[in-house]
Structures are given as structure tokens and as C-alpha cells.
XYZ file of N, CA and C in Angstrom:
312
model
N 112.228 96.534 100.333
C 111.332 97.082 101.351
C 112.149 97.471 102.579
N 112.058 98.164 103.105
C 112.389 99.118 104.056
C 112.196 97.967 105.445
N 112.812 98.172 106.638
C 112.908 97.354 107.912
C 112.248 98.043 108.782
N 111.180 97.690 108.919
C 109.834 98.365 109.792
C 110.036 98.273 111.241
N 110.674 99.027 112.024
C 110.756 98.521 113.530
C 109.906 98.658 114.320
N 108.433 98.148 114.520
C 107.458 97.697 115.583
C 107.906 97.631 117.081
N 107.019 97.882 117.595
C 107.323 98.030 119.101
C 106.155 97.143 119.668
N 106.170 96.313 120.453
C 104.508 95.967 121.104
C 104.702 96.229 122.357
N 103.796 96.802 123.191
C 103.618 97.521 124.300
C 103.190 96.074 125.402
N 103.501 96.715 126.073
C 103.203 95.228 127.565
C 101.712 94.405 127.272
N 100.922 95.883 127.506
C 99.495 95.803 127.135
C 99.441 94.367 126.037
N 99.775 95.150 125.001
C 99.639 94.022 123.224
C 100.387 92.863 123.529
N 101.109 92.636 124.439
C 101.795 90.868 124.483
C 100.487 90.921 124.751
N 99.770 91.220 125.955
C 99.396 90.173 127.311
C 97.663 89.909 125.805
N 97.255 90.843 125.233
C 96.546 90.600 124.070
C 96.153 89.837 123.120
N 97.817 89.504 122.720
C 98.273 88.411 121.516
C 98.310 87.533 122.431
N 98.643 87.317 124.159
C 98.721 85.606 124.218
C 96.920 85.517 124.442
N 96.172 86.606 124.698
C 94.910 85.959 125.505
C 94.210 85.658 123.999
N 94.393 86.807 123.182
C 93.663 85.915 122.051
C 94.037 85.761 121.029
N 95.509 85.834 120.724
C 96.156 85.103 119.642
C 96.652 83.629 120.127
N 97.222 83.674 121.639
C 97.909 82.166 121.605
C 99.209 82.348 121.538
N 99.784 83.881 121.236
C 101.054 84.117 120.616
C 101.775 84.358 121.798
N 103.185 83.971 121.720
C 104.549 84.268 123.227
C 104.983 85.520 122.949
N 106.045 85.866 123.574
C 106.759 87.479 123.378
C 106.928 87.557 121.848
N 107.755 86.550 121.205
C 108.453 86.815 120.172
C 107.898 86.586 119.106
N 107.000 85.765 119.037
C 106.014 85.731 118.045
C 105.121 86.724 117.825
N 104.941 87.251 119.187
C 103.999 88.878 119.071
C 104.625 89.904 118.589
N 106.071 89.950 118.608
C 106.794 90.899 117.872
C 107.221 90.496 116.556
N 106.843 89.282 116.171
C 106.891 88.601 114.820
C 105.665 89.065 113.882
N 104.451 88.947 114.629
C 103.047 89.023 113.891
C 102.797 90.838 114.307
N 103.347 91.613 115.044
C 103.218 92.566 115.203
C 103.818 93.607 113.777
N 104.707 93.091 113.161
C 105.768 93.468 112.041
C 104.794 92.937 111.062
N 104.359 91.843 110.689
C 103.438 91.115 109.495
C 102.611 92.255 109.459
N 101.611 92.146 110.724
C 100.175 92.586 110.708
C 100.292 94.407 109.998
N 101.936 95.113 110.564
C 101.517 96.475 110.080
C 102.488 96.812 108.118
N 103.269 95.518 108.306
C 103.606 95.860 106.670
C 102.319 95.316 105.831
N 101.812 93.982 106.222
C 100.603 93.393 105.653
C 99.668 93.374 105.630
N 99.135 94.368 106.737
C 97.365 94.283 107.115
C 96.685 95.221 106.258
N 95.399 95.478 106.083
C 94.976 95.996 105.018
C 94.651 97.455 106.342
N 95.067 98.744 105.192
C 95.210 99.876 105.945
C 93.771 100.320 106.027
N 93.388 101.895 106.752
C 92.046 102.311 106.452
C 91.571 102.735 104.789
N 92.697 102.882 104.155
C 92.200 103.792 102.606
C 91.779 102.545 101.930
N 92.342 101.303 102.180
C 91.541 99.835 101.364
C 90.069 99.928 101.737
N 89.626 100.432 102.857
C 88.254 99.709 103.226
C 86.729 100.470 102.604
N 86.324 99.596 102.929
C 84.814 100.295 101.843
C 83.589 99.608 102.975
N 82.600 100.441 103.081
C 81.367 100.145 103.535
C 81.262 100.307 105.316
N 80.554 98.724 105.535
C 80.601 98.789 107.295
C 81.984 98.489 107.761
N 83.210 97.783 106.830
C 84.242 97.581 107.671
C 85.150 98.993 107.940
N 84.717 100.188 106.875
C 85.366 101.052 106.964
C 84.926 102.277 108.200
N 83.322 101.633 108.168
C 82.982 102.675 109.643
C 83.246 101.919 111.175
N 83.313 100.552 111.136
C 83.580 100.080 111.895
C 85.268 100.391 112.519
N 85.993 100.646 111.686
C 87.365 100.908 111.599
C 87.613 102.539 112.092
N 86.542 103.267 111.553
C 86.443 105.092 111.893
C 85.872 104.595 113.659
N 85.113 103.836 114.037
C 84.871 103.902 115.599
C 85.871 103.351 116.196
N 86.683 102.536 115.834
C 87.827 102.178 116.542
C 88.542 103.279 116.882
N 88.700 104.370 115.871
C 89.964 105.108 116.071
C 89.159 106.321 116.949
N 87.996 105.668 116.750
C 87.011 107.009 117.938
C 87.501 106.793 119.326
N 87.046 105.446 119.760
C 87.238 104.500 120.739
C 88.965 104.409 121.528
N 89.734 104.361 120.620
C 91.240 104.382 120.749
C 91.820 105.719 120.431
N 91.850 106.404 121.161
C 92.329 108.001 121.049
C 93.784 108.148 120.680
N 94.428 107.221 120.880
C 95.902 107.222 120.529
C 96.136 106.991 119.161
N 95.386 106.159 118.743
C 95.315 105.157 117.993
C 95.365 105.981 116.351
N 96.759 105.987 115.567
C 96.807 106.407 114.884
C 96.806 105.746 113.395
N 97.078 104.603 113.339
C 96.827 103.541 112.308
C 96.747 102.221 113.044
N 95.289 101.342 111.947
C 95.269 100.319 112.347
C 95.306 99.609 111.160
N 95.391 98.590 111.092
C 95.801 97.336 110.552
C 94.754 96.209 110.704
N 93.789 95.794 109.936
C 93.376 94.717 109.625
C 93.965 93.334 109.311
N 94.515 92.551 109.902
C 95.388 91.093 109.311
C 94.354 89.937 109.882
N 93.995 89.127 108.738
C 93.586 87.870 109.601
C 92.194 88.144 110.211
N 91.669 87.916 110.995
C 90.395 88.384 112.021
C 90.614 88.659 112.842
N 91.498 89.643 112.864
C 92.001 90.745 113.862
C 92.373 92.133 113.568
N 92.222 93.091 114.649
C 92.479 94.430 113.860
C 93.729 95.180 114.978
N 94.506 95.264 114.298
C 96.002 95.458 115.335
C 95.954 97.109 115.232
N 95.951 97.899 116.379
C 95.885 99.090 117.024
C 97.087 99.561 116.873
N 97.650 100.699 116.346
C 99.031 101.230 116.211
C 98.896 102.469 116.607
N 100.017 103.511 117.706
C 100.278 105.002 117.415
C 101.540 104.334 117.099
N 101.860 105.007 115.663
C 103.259 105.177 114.776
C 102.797 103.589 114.932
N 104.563 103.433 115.550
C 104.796 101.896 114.882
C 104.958 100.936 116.469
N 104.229 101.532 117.413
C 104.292 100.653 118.211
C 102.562 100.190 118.530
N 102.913 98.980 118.702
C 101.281 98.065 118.674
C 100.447 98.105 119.808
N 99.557 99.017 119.735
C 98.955 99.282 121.510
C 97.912 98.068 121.940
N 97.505 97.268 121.341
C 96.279 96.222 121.147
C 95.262 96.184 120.172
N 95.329 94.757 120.298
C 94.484 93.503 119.120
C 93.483 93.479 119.586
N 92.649 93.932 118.857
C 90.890 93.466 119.187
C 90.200 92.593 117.352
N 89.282 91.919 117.928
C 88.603 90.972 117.239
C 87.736 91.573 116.442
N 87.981 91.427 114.957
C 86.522 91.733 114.070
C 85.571 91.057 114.343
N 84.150 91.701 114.269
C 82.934 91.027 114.365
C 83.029 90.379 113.434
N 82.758 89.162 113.729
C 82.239 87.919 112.833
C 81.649 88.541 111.400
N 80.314 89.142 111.501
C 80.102 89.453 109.940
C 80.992 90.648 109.140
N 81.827 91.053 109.543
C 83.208 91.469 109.087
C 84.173 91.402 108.131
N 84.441 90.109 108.923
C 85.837 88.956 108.586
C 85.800 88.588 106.786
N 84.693 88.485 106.464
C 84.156 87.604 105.380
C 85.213 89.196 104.550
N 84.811 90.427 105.025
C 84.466 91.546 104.115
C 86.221 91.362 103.997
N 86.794 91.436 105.275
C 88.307 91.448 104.901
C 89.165 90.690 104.540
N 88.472 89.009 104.288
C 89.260 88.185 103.057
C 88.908 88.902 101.681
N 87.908 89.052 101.443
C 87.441 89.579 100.279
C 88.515 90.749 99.298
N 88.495 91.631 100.281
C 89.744 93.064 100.289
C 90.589 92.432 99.880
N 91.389 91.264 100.796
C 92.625 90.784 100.924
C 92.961 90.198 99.563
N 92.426 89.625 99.231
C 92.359 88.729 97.949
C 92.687 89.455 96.660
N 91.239 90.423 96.940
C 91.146 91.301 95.609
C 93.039 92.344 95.599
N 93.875 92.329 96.619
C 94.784 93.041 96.822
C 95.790 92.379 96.379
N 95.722 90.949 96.683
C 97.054 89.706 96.398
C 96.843 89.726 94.750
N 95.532 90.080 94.217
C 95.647 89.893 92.573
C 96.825 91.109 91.843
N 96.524 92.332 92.513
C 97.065 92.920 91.545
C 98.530 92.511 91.518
């Protein structure tokens, strides 16, 4: 696999510590996970996939995002503009994805 170089923007620390908990380097740790590992827009199906089309309404920059975890990490290219929170009835939909993805 190829060496993905992520960028996180001032903005996305101050993000990851308010609602990840995460320091500089761990945000540039989970910033690298979240965009080789997060589930892209072409995985999604249903409300998580329109919920995901208003994000990128909402975020004008915002050229890929990344689903990891119960969070949805905001990307133009490969630098991380901010983490916002899936709605609760969501979350369920994107273990589900996740799972069905770790099988094949």
C-alpha cells in the first residue's frame, strides 16, 4: 500500500481534541487511519448515503469524506478540514457496512 500523506488543518486538531480527546499527533495518526480506512461515499446505501451527499452540500470544499468509527472525517484531497459526529441512528448503519467490508 502506498504512504498516504494527510495533512490536518489547525481547524481539525482543535476538532479531534474537542471531540475525539485526541493531541497533535494522534490526530495526525487517526487522520491517516480514518482516510485509508474509513468507509468512502460509493460504500454507502440509503439515509447514510444522503446524509453524507448534505455534508458535502454543507462543506463546499469538501471533496472526500470518510466515515471511521462514529465519526465522519471531512477531506479536500488529503488534508483533513474537520470531524463531525454521525447521528446516533446512523452509527448502527456504519458498523454494519464496516463489517460486511472486513468479510470480503
Amino acid at each position: 500500500m502506498e504512504d498516504i500523506r494527510t495533512q490536518v488543518t489547525k481547524h481539525a486538531k482543535e476538532r479531534l481534541k474537542e471531540r475525539c480527546g485526541l493531541n497533535d499527533k494522534s490526530s495526525e495518526r487517526m487522520a491517516k487511519i480514518a482516510y485509508e480506512k474509513g468507509l468512502r461515499h460509493g460504500d454507502l446505501t440509503g439515509n447514510l448515503k444522503k446524509w453524507v451527499d448534505k455534508q458535502y452540500f454543507y462543506n463546499r470544499r469538501a471533496n472526500q469524506i470518510r466515515l471511521y468509527g462514529d465519526k465522519a472525517y471531512i477531506f479536500h484531497n488529503q488534508n483533513l478540514i474537520t470531524v463531525i459526529q454521525i447521528p446516533h441512528n446512523l452509527v448502527k448503519e456504519v458498523v454494519r457496512i464496516s463489517k460486511k467490508g472486513n468479510e470480503i
